[in-house]
Amino acid sequence: MELDLRHMSAATAPQRPSLIGLMPAQIAASLRAIGLEEKPAKMRSHQIFRWLYHQGVHDFSQMTNLGKEYRAQLGDHFDLGRPDLVEKQVSKDGTRKYLIRFASGVEAEAVFIPGVGRAGALCVSSQVGCTLNCTFCHTGSQLLVRNLTAGEIVAQLLLVRDDLEEWPTPSEGRQITNIVFMGMGEPLYNTDNVLAALDILSDCEGISISRRRITVSTSGIVPQMHVLGEQGHAMLAISLHAVRDELRNQLVPINKKYPLAMLLDACRNYPGASNARRITFEYVMLKDVNDSNAEARELVRLLAGIPAKINLIPFNPWPGAPYECSSWERIEAFAEIVNKAGYSSPIRTPRGRDIAAACGQLKSQSVKQRASKLRRSIS
Ligand code: SAH
Ligand code: SF4
């Protein structure tokens, strides 16, 4: 039997602390900790931040405005390593899915979805797996769960930018123009790291993606929503999926803790929401479960008074899923009611279905692959 040593070496290798995931002030603190005085530490921290997030360097040796000895010293104490790209799959529609392994050996996925022209969204994971068990979502059934650090969240973008060869950070004509926290995990169960990642992703010295172009999607962790709005200033998306508590309790079980009335109240009070900054309500279309005309009308009624957009998502099937996607006619009829009420309700075209990169399909492949790798190694 051959052991898969790649997992073990990643999990057991001694780690120098990484500077990825730190804002300049925190980098400065790390520099002071290795003996640099206050003023130079502050200046150096900004230079390093720019190298990391504007130039996208992988190595201290590339930081050519720092002295040679100094770079060596940094290399002795800190790490800048990217996580490992385990696998990249490119869909027929251009969607790219990346399976990424972090230093501790855990894996998560990021998906790049090219849009119209050169606009494109990067979908990042905030956790490995998810502790919430939404019944239509495959990620929720993954056993292994842990929060990703701010550095690990940001590193997903770094790695995809490497692949798209998009360094230094372009000011115009970028491929990654938007970021959505719609990969694996519940971002508001990892709020501190998500907030720290937002600071880095939006900082104009580096990656410089405006917070208006960063959307955090939540299943509705009510107490954290205010924190995200006040401190993160990100756009909010709510995974609504049902208009009655009884059904939402089944589909999105966290609803038992934070029921619809409470969730919608938190949306009404979301800091910064306005007609120019609408909250997106995601609604997955499940055949004969939540897709009737009556439910469309109730949806409109519930959202009255909230600056809202409605995103209808055709259900993406996965092996053994207990649901089917609504028919196209049903989705259109549902959309028409919502449109007539004055909401733009784009039906989200499923992207990357052929590589299981669509919403709610994440997890499966990495776990399955591990299983098949294991089978191969045992036989
Ligand atoms: N945990 C967060 C963010 C990740 S899920 C949340 O739940 O919002 C991102 C989006 O994909 C959510 O709207 C989620 O409800 C949706 N989704 C999950 N599984 C899906 C599936 N099988 N088909 C379509 N959308 C799905
Ligand atoms: Fe977790 Fe979101 Fe999937 Fe629900 S839909 S299980 S909250 S990732």
Short mmCIF file of C-alpha atoms and ligand atoms in Angstrom, two decimals:
data_model
loop_
_atom_site.label_atom_id
_atom_site.label_comp_id
_atom_site.label_asym_id
_atom_site.label_seq_id
_atom_site.Cartn_x
_atom_site.Cartn_y
_atom_site.Cartn_z
CA MET A 1 0.00 0.00 0.00
CA GLU A 2 1.31 3.37 -1.03
CA LEU A 3 0.55 6.33 1.24
CA ASP A 4 -0.48 9.69 -0.11
CA LEU A 5 2.44 11.62 1.33
CA ARG A 6 1.44 14.89 -0.24
CA HIS A 7 -1.30 15.31 2.35
CA MET A 8 0.98 14.35 5.18
CA SER A 9 3.84 16.61 4.22
CA ALA A 10 1.52 19.59 3.86
CA ALA A 11 -0.05 18.85 7.20
CA THR A 12 3.14 18.26 9.14
CA ALA A 13 5.66 20.67 7.58
CA PRO A 14 6.86 23.27 10.13
CA GLN A 15 5.36 26.64 9.31
CA ARG A 16 6.85 30.09 9.39
CA PRO A 17 4.05 32.63 9.93
CA SER A 18 2.66 33.96 6.69
CA LEU A 19 2.43 37.65 5.94
CA ILE A 20 -0.49 36.99 3.59
CA GLY A 21 -3.72 38.12 5.21
CA LEU A 22 -2.27 41.03 7.19
CA MET A 23 -2.94 44.72 6.73
CA PRO A 24 0.08 47.08 6.72
CA ALA A 25 -0.27 47.87 10.44
CA GLN A 26 -0.19 44.15 11.25
CA ILE A 27 2.75 43.58 8.94
CA ALA A 28 4.52 46.41 10.77
CA ALA A 29 3.83 44.70 14.09
CA SER A 30 5.33 41.47 12.72
CA LEU A 31 8.39 43.39 11.56
CA ARG A 32 8.80 45.01 14.95
CA ALA A 33 8.59 41.58 16.50
CA ILE A 34 11.75 40.59 14.62
CA GLY A 35 13.54 43.71 15.78
CA LEU A 36 12.77 46.43 13.26
CA GLU A 37 12.19 49.86 14.77
CA GLU A 38 8.84 51.64 14.59
CA LYS A 39 9.42 54.04 11.70
CA PRO A 40 11.19 51.75 9.25
CA ALA A 41 8.72 49.00 10.11
CA LYS A 42 5.84 51.24 9.12
CA MET A 43 7.40 52.23 5.83
CA ARG A 44 8.49 48.70 4.98
CA SER A 45 5.06 47.32 5.79
CA HIS A 46 3.49 49.44 3.05
CA GLN A 47 6.17 48.45 0.58
CA ILE A 48 5.64 44.78 1.38
CA PHE A 49 1.85 45.15 1.16
CA ARG A 50 2.22 46.65 -2.32
CA TRP A 51 4.55 43.90 -3.44
CA LEU A 52 2.11 41.28 -2.25
CA TYR A 53 -1.15 42.67 -3.53
CA HIS A 54 -0.25 45.08 -6.30
CA GLN A 55 2.64 43.18 -7.87
CA GLY A 56 1.55 39.72 -6.74
CA VAL A 57 5.07 38.51 -5.90
CA HIS A 58 5.61 35.03 -4.47
CA ASP A 59 8.94 35.56 -2.90
CA PHE A 60 10.80 38.09 -0.76
CA SER A 61 13.66 38.01 -3.27
CA GLN A 62 11.38 39.79 -5.76
CA MET A 63 10.95 42.79 -3.46
CA THR A 64 13.70 44.73 -5.14
CA ASN A 65 13.33 48.00 -3.24
CA LEU A 66 14.30 46.22 -0.02
CA GLY A 67 17.94 45.51 0.76
CA LYS A 68 19.26 42.03 -0.01
CA GLU A 69 20.08 41.24 3.58
CA TYR A 70 16.76 42.51 4.74
CA ARG A 71 14.95 40.32 2.25
CA ALA A 72 16.89 37.31 3.47
CA GLN A 73 15.98 38.18 7.04
CA LEU A 74 12.31 38.37 6.11
CA GLY A 75 12.57 35.02 4.37
CA ASP A 76 14.05 33.48 7.54
CA HIS A 77 11.11 34.58 9.62
CA PHE A 78 8.09 34.68 7.37
CA ASP A 79 6.40 32.78 4.63
CA LEU A 80 4.70 34.06 1.49
CA GLY A 81 3.83 30.74 -0.01
CA ARG A 82 0.69 30.34 -2.03
CA PRO A 83 -1.50 27.40 -1.14
CA ASP A 84 -1.20 24.45 -3.52
CA LEU A 85 -3.34 24.29 -6.61
CA VAL A 86 -4.45 20.68 -6.55
CA GLU A 87 -6.57 20.83 -9.64
CA LYS A 88 -7.96 23.27 -12.14
CA GLN A 89 -10.92 22.50 -14.36
CA VAL A 90 -12.14 24.70 -17.17
CA SER A 91 -15.77 24.45 -18.21
CA LYS A 92 -17.09 24.67 -21.75
CA ASP A 93 -18.49 28.08 -20.80
CA GLY A 94 -15.12 29.37 -19.61
CA THR A 95 -15.83 28.96 -15.88
CA ARG A 96 -12.71 27.84 -14.04
CA LYS A 97 -12.82 25.81 -10.86
CA TYR A 98 -9.79 25.59 -8.62
CA LEU A 99 -9.31 23.01 -5.92
CA ILE A 100 -6.92 24.55 -3.44
CA ARG A 101 -5.01 22.87 -0.62
CA PHE A 102 -3.98 25.01 2.30
CA ALA A 103 -0.94 24.49 4.48
CA SER A 104 -2.74 22.37 7.06
CA GLY A 105 -3.85 19.97 4.33
CA VAL A 106 -7.49 21.07 4.12
CA GLU A 107 -9.01 21.86 0.76
CA ALA A 108 -11.53 24.35 -0.55
CA GLU A 109 -12.68 25.56 -3.91
CA ALA A 110 -12.74 28.88 -5.72
CA VAL A 111 -14.55 29.47 -8.99
CA PHE A 112 -13.85 32.15 -11.59
CA ILE A 113 -16.88 33.03 -13.67
CA PRO A 114 -16.08 35.19 -16.68
CA GLY A 115 -18.88 37.59 -17.46
CA VAL A 116 -19.76 39.81 -20.33
CA GLY A 117 -16.77 41.45 -21.97
CA ARG A 118 -13.88 41.35 -19.55
CA ALA A 119 -15.91 41.58 -16.35
CA GLY A 120 -15.79 38.50 -14.20
CA ALA A 121 -16.63 37.30 -10.73
CA LEU A 122 -14.51 35.26 -8.42
CA CYS A 123 -16.47 33.07 -6.05
CA VAL A 124 -14.48 32.38 -2.89
CA SER A 125 -14.92 29.96 -0.02
CA SER A 126 -14.98 31.16 3.56
CA GLN A 127 -14.88 27.76 5.24
CA VAL A 128 -13.89 24.24 4.42
CA GLY A 129 -17.32 22.58 4.35
CA CYS A 130 -20.21 24.12 6.23
CA THR A 131 -21.86 23.34 9.55
CA LEU A 132 -25.30 24.29 8.30
CA ASN A 133 -27.23 21.55 6.60
CA CYS A 134 -29.33 23.22 3.97
CA THR A 135 -31.03 20.27 2.36
CA PHE A 136 -30.51 21.37 -1.26
CA CYS A 137 -26.80 22.15 -0.87
CA HIS A 138 -24.02 19.65 -1.35
CA THR A 139 -21.41 21.61 0.59
CA GLY A 140 -23.45 21.19 3.75
CA SER A 141 -23.01 17.43 3.69
CA GLN A 142 -19.21 17.61 3.82
CA LEU A 143 -17.86 16.20 7.04
CA LEU A 144 -14.70 18.21 7.50
CA VAL A 145 -15.35 21.78 8.55
CA ARG A 146 -13.03 24.57 9.60
CA ASN A 147 -12.89 28.32 9.17
CA LEU A 148 -10.49 29.67 6.60
CA THR A 149 -8.15 32.39 7.85
CA ALA A 150 -8.17 35.84 6.24
CA GLY A 151 -4.93 34.90 4.50
CA GLU A 152 -6.47 31.72 3.11
CA ILE A 153 -9.47 33.64 1.79
CA VAL A 154 -7.28 36.27 0.13
CA ALA A 155 -4.89 33.61 -1.18
CA GLN A 156 -7.73 32.21 -3.31
CA LEU A 157 -7.71 35.45 -5.26
CA LEU A 158 -3.91 35.52 -5.47
CA LEU A 159 -3.82 32.05 -6.88
CA VAL A 160 -6.53 32.67 -9.46
CA ARG A 161 -4.84 35.93 -10.46
CA ASP A 162 -1.62 33.95 -10.99
CA ASP A 163 -3.51 31.62 -13.27
CA LEU A 164 -5.13 34.48 -15.19
CA GLU A 165 -1.73 36.19 -15.37
CA GLU A 166 -3.27 39.33 -14.01
CA TRP A 167 -0.34 40.97 -12.22
CA PRO A 168 0.40 43.70 -11.43
CA THR A 169 -3.12 44.62 -10.36
CA PRO A 170 -4.52 46.36 -13.43
CA SER A 171 -6.47 49.57 -12.89
CA GLU A 172 -8.56 48.94 -15.99
CA GLY A 173 -9.67 45.96 -18.01
CA ARG A 174 -9.39 43.47 -15.18
CA GLN A 175 -10.69 39.96 -15.47
CA ILE A 176 -11.66 39.71 -11.81
CA THR A 177 -13.92 42.70 -11.26
CA ASN A 178 -16.22 41.29 -8.60
CA ILE A 179 -15.92 38.95 -5.66
CA VAL A 180 -18.74 36.89 -4.24
CA PHE A 181 -18.55 34.93 -1.01
CA MET A 182 -20.69 32.16 -2.42
CA GLY A 183 -18.28 29.25 -2.39
CA MET A 184 -18.08 26.78 0.43
CA GLY A 185 -19.13 27.77 3.90
CA GLU A 186 -21.16 30.29 5.80
CA PRO A 187 -19.21 33.58 5.79
CA LEU A 188 -21.04 34.94 8.82
CA TYR A 189 -19.88 32.00 10.92
CA ASN A 190 -16.40 33.27 10.18
CA THR A 191 -17.08 36.98 10.35
CA ASP A 192 -13.76 38.21 11.74
CA ASN A 193 -11.72 36.54 9.03
CA VAL A 194 -14.16 37.63 6.33
CA LEU A 195 -13.94 41.24 7.57
CA ALA A 196 -10.15 41.09 7.57
CA ALA A 197 -10.19 39.65 4.05
CA LEU A 198 -12.53 42.44 2.90
CA ASP A 199 -10.05 45.04 4.18
CA ILE A 200 -7.26 43.53 2.12
CA LEU A 201 -9.27 42.84 -1.02
CA SER A 202 -10.59 46.39 -1.16
CA ASP A 203 -7.45 48.29 -0.14
CA CYS A 204 -6.44 50.66 -2.94
CA GLU A 205 -2.72 50.04 -2.37
CA GLY A 206 -3.24 46.47 -3.48
CA ILE A 207 -6.04 44.46 -5.05
CA SER A 208 -8.34 47.42 -4.92
CA ILE A 209 -11.74 45.87 -5.60
CA SER A 210 -14.40 48.24 -4.36
CA ARG A 211 -16.58 46.98 -1.52
CA ARG A 212 -19.58 47.69 -3.74
CA ARG A 213 -18.31 44.93 -5.96
CA ILE A 214 -17.91 42.45 -3.14
CA THR A 215 -20.98 40.49 -2.12
CA VAL A 216 -21.25 38.35 0.98
CA SER A 217 -23.96 35.71 0.80
CA THR A 218 -25.47 34.40 4.02
CA SER A 219 -28.09 31.88 4.94
CA GLY A 220 -29.23 34.46 7.50
CA ILE A 221 -27.03 34.63 10.60
CA VAL A 222 -28.98 37.60 11.90
CA PRO A 223 -26.70 38.86 14.72
CA GLN A 224 -23.72 39.02 12.37
CA MET A 225 -25.45 40.86 9.54
CA HIS A 226 -25.21 44.20 11.28
CA VAL A 227 -21.53 43.63 11.99
CA LEU A 228 -20.90 42.91 8.30
CA GLY A 229 -22.73 46.06 7.24
CA GLU A 230 -21.13 48.34 9.83
CA GLN A 231 -17.60 47.08 9.57
CA GLY A 232 -17.38 45.34 6.21
CA HIS A 233 -19.46 47.70 4.08
CA ALA A 234 -19.94 44.83 1.68
CA MET A 235 -22.96 44.12 -0.45
CA LEU A 236 -25.30 41.60 1.13
CA ALA A 237 -27.02 38.60 -0.41
CA ILE A 238 -29.54 36.54 1.52
CA SER A 239 -30.22 32.90 0.70
CA LEU A 240 -33.96 33.13 1.18
CA HIS A 241 -35.34 30.17 -0.81
CA ALA A 242 -38.73 30.06 0.95
CA VAL A 243 -41.41 32.51 1.99
CA ARG A 244 -42.92 30.54 4.88
CA ASP A 245 -41.11 29.56 8.05
CA GLU A 246 -42.38 26.02 7.88
CA LEU A 247 -40.73 25.39 4.51
CA ARG A 248 -37.64 27.49 5.22
CA ASN A 249 -37.10 25.49 8.43
CA GLN A 250 -36.70 22.45 6.21
CA LEU A 251 -34.64 23.96 3.42
CA VAL A 252 -32.44 26.27 5.48
CA PRO A 253 -32.59 24.83 9.02
CA ILE A 254 -30.87 27.87 10.60
CA ASN A 255 -34.28 29.49 10.03
CA LYS A 256 -35.46 27.77 13.21
CA LYS A 257 -33.05 29.99 15.10
CA TYR A 258 -33.47 33.13 12.98
CA PRO A 259 -36.94 32.98 11.41
CA LEU A 260 -38.12 35.01 8.45
CA ALA A 261 -39.54 37.97 10.36
CA MET A 262 -36.26 38.42 12.25
CA LEU A 263 -34.20 37.99 9.08
CA LEU A 264 -36.20 40.51 7.09
CA ASP A 265 -36.04 42.98 9.96
CA ALA A 266 -32.26 42.69 9.93
CA CYS A 267 -32.36 43.36 6.17
CA ARG A 268 -34.50 46.46 6.67
CA ASN A 269 -31.86 47.69 9.10
CA TYR A 270 -28.81 46.63 7.09
CA PRO A 271 -26.35 49.51 7.27
CA GLY A 272 -25.84 51.15 3.92
CA ALA A 273 -28.70 49.45 2.06
CA SER A 274 -30.34 51.84 -0.37
CA ASN A 275 -31.83 51.83 -3.84
CA ALA A 276 -28.33 52.20 -5.18
CA ARG A 277 -27.06 49.40 -2.92
CA ARG A 278 -29.76 46.78 -2.95
CA ILE A 279 -29.78 43.56 -1.01
CA THR A 280 -29.86 40.49 -3.24
CA PHE A 281 -32.36 37.79 -2.31
CA GLU A 282 -31.38 34.43 -3.70
CA TYR A 283 -34.15 31.99 -4.38
CA VAL A 284 -33.32 28.50 -5.60
CA MET A 285 -36.04 27.07 -7.80
CA LEU A 286 -37.08 23.65 -6.53
CA LYS A 287 -39.69 21.78 -8.49
CA ASP A 288 -43.05 21.57 -6.67
CA VAL A 289 -41.40 22.71 -3.44
CA ASN A 290 -41.18 26.51 -3.50
CA ASP A 291 -41.98 27.50 -7.08
CA SER A 292 -45.72 28.29 -7.20
CA ASN A 293 -47.25 31.56 -8.33
CA ALA A 294 -48.64 32.05 -4.83
CA GLU A 295 -45.09 31.87 -3.46
CA ALA A 296 -43.89 34.40 -6.02
CA ARG A 297 -46.62 36.80 -4.89
CA GLU A 298 -45.78 36.20 -1.23
CA LEU A 299 -42.12 36.87 -1.98
CA VAL A 300 -43.01 40.26 -3.40
CA ARG A 301 -45.19 41.02 -0.39
CA LEU A 302 -42.47 40.03 2.08
CA LEU A 303 -39.83 42.20 0.47
CA ALA A 304 -41.96 45.33 0.33
CA GLY A 305 -40.01 48.27 1.70
CA ILE A 306 -36.60 46.61 1.41
CA PRO A 307 -34.27 47.85 -1.35
CA ALA A 308 -34.03 44.46 -3.01
CA LYS A 309 -32.98 42.53 -6.07
CA ILE A 310 -34.20 39.01 -6.56
CA ASN A 311 -31.95 36.36 -8.01
CA LEU A 312 -33.71 33.21 -9.14
CA ILE A 313 -31.27 30.31 -9.17
CA PRO A 314 -32.12 27.15 -11.09
CA PHE A 315 -31.40 24.29 -8.70
CA ASN A 316 -28.10 22.63 -9.51
CA PRO A 317 -28.47 18.92 -9.02
CA TRP A 318 -25.91 16.70 -7.34
CA PRO A 319 -25.85 12.93 -6.95
CA GLY A 320 -28.58 11.79 -4.58
CA ALA A 321 -30.11 15.26 -4.17
CA PRO A 322 -33.68 15.06 -2.90
CA TYR A 323 -34.87 17.83 -5.24
CA GLU A 324 -35.28 18.60 -8.90
CA CYS A 325 -34.98 21.90 -10.68
CA SER A 326 -38.24 23.63 -11.62
CA SER A 327 -39.14 23.56 -15.29
CA TRP A 328 -38.04 26.49 -17.39
CA GLU A 329 -41.67 27.55 -17.93
CA ARG A 330 -42.26 27.54 -14.17
CA ILE A 331 -39.17 29.63 -13.55
CA GLU A 332 -40.28 32.11 -16.20
CA ALA A 333 -43.79 32.34 -14.79
CA PHE A 334 -42.35 32.93 -11.32
CA ALA A 335 -39.99 35.55 -12.70
CA GLU A 336 -42.79 37.35 -14.47
CA ILE A 337 -44.74 37.88 -11.25
CA VAL A 338 -41.63 39.20 -9.58
CA ASN A 339 -40.77 41.42 -12.55
CA LYS A 340 -44.27 42.85 -12.73
CA ALA A 341 -43.92 43.90 -9.11
CA GLY A 342 -40.99 46.05 -10.17
CA TYR A 343 -38.06 43.82 -9.24
CA SER A 344 -35.39 43.03 -11.71
CA SER A 345 -35.04 39.30 -11.24
CA PRO A 346 -32.33 37.87 -13.39
CA ILE A 347 -32.48 34.13 -13.61
CA ARG A 348 -28.97 33.10 -12.85
CA THR A 349 -27.68 30.99 -15.71
CA PRO A 350 -25.97 28.01 -14.20
CA ARG A 351 -22.26 28.28 -14.94
CA GLY A 352 -19.75 25.51 -15.00
CA ARG A 353 -22.25 22.75 -14.41
CA ASP A 354 -20.14 20.33 -16.43
CA ILE A 355 -17.30 20.68 -13.92
CA ALA A 356 -19.59 20.80 -10.85
CA ALA A 357 -18.62 24.40 -10.18
CA ALA A 358 -22.14 25.75 -9.93
CA CYS A 359 -23.68 26.96 -6.67
CA GLY A 360 -24.17 24.19 -4.19
CA GLN A 361 -22.20 21.64 -6.19
CA LEU A 362 -18.93 22.44 -4.48
CA LYS A 363 -17.47 19.80 -2.25
CA SER A 364 -18.38 16.72 -4.01
CA GLN A 365 -15.50 16.39 -6.36
CA SER A 366 -12.75 17.02 -3.85
CA VAL A 367 -14.11 14.49 -1.42
CA LYS A 368 -14.85 12.03 -4.18
CA GLN A 369 -11.42 12.49 -5.63
CA ARG A 370 -9.80 11.91 -2.33
CA ALA A 371 -11.78 8.71 -2.01
CA SER A 372 -10.75 7.54 -5.44
CA LYS A 373 -7.12 8.49 -4.80
CA LEU A 374 -7.26 6.46 -1.62
CA ARG A 375 -8.79 3.53 -3.48
CA ARG A 376 -6.02 3.77 -6.05
CA SER A 377 -3.34 3.88 -3.41
CA ILE A 378 -4.72 0.91 -1.51
CA SER A 379 -5.12 -1.32 -4.55
N1 SAH B 1 -23.43 29.81 2.94
C1 SAH B 1 -23.76 30.96 2.20
C2 SAH B 1 -22.88 31.15 0.98
C3 SAH B 1 -22.53 29.94 0.16
S1 SAH B 1 -23.84 29.17 -0.72
C4 SAH B 1 -25.22 30.96 1.82
O1 SAH B 1 -25.87 29.96 2.05
O2 SAH B 1 -25.67 32.00 1.35
C5 SAH B 1 -24.04 30.24 -2.12
C6 SAH B 1 -25.41 30.19 -2.74
O3 SAH B 1 -25.64 28.96 -3.44
C7 SAH B 1 -26.55 30.29 -1.72
O4 SAH B 1 -27.56 31.16 -2.15
C8 SAH B 1 -27.06 28.89 -1.69
O5 SAH B 1 -28.33 28.84 -1.19
C9 SAH B 1 -26.94 28.48 -3.13
N2 SAH B 1 -27.01 27.05 -3.35
C10 SAH B 1 -26.59 26.08 -2.54
N3 SAH B 1 -26.83 24.86 -3.10
C11 SAH B 1 -27.41 25.08 -4.31
C12 SAH B 1 -27.84 24.23 -5.36
N4 SAH B 1 -27.71 22.91 -5.29
N5 SAH B 1 -28.38 24.81 -6.46
C13 SAH B 1 -28.45 26.15 -6.57
N6 SAH B 1 -28.03 27.00 -5.60
C14 SAH B 1 -27.53 26.48 -4.47
FE1 SF4 B 2 -23.89 26.14 4.09
FE2 SF4 B 2 -24.78 28.01 2.36
FE3 SF4 B 2 -24.75 25.39 1.69
FE4 SF4 B 2 -26.48 26.27 3.52
S1 SF4 B 2 -26.41 26.87 1.34
S2 SF4 B 2 -25.23 24.41 3.68
S3 SF4 B 2 -25.29 27.83 4.57
S4 SF4 B 2 -22.97 26.66 2.12
#
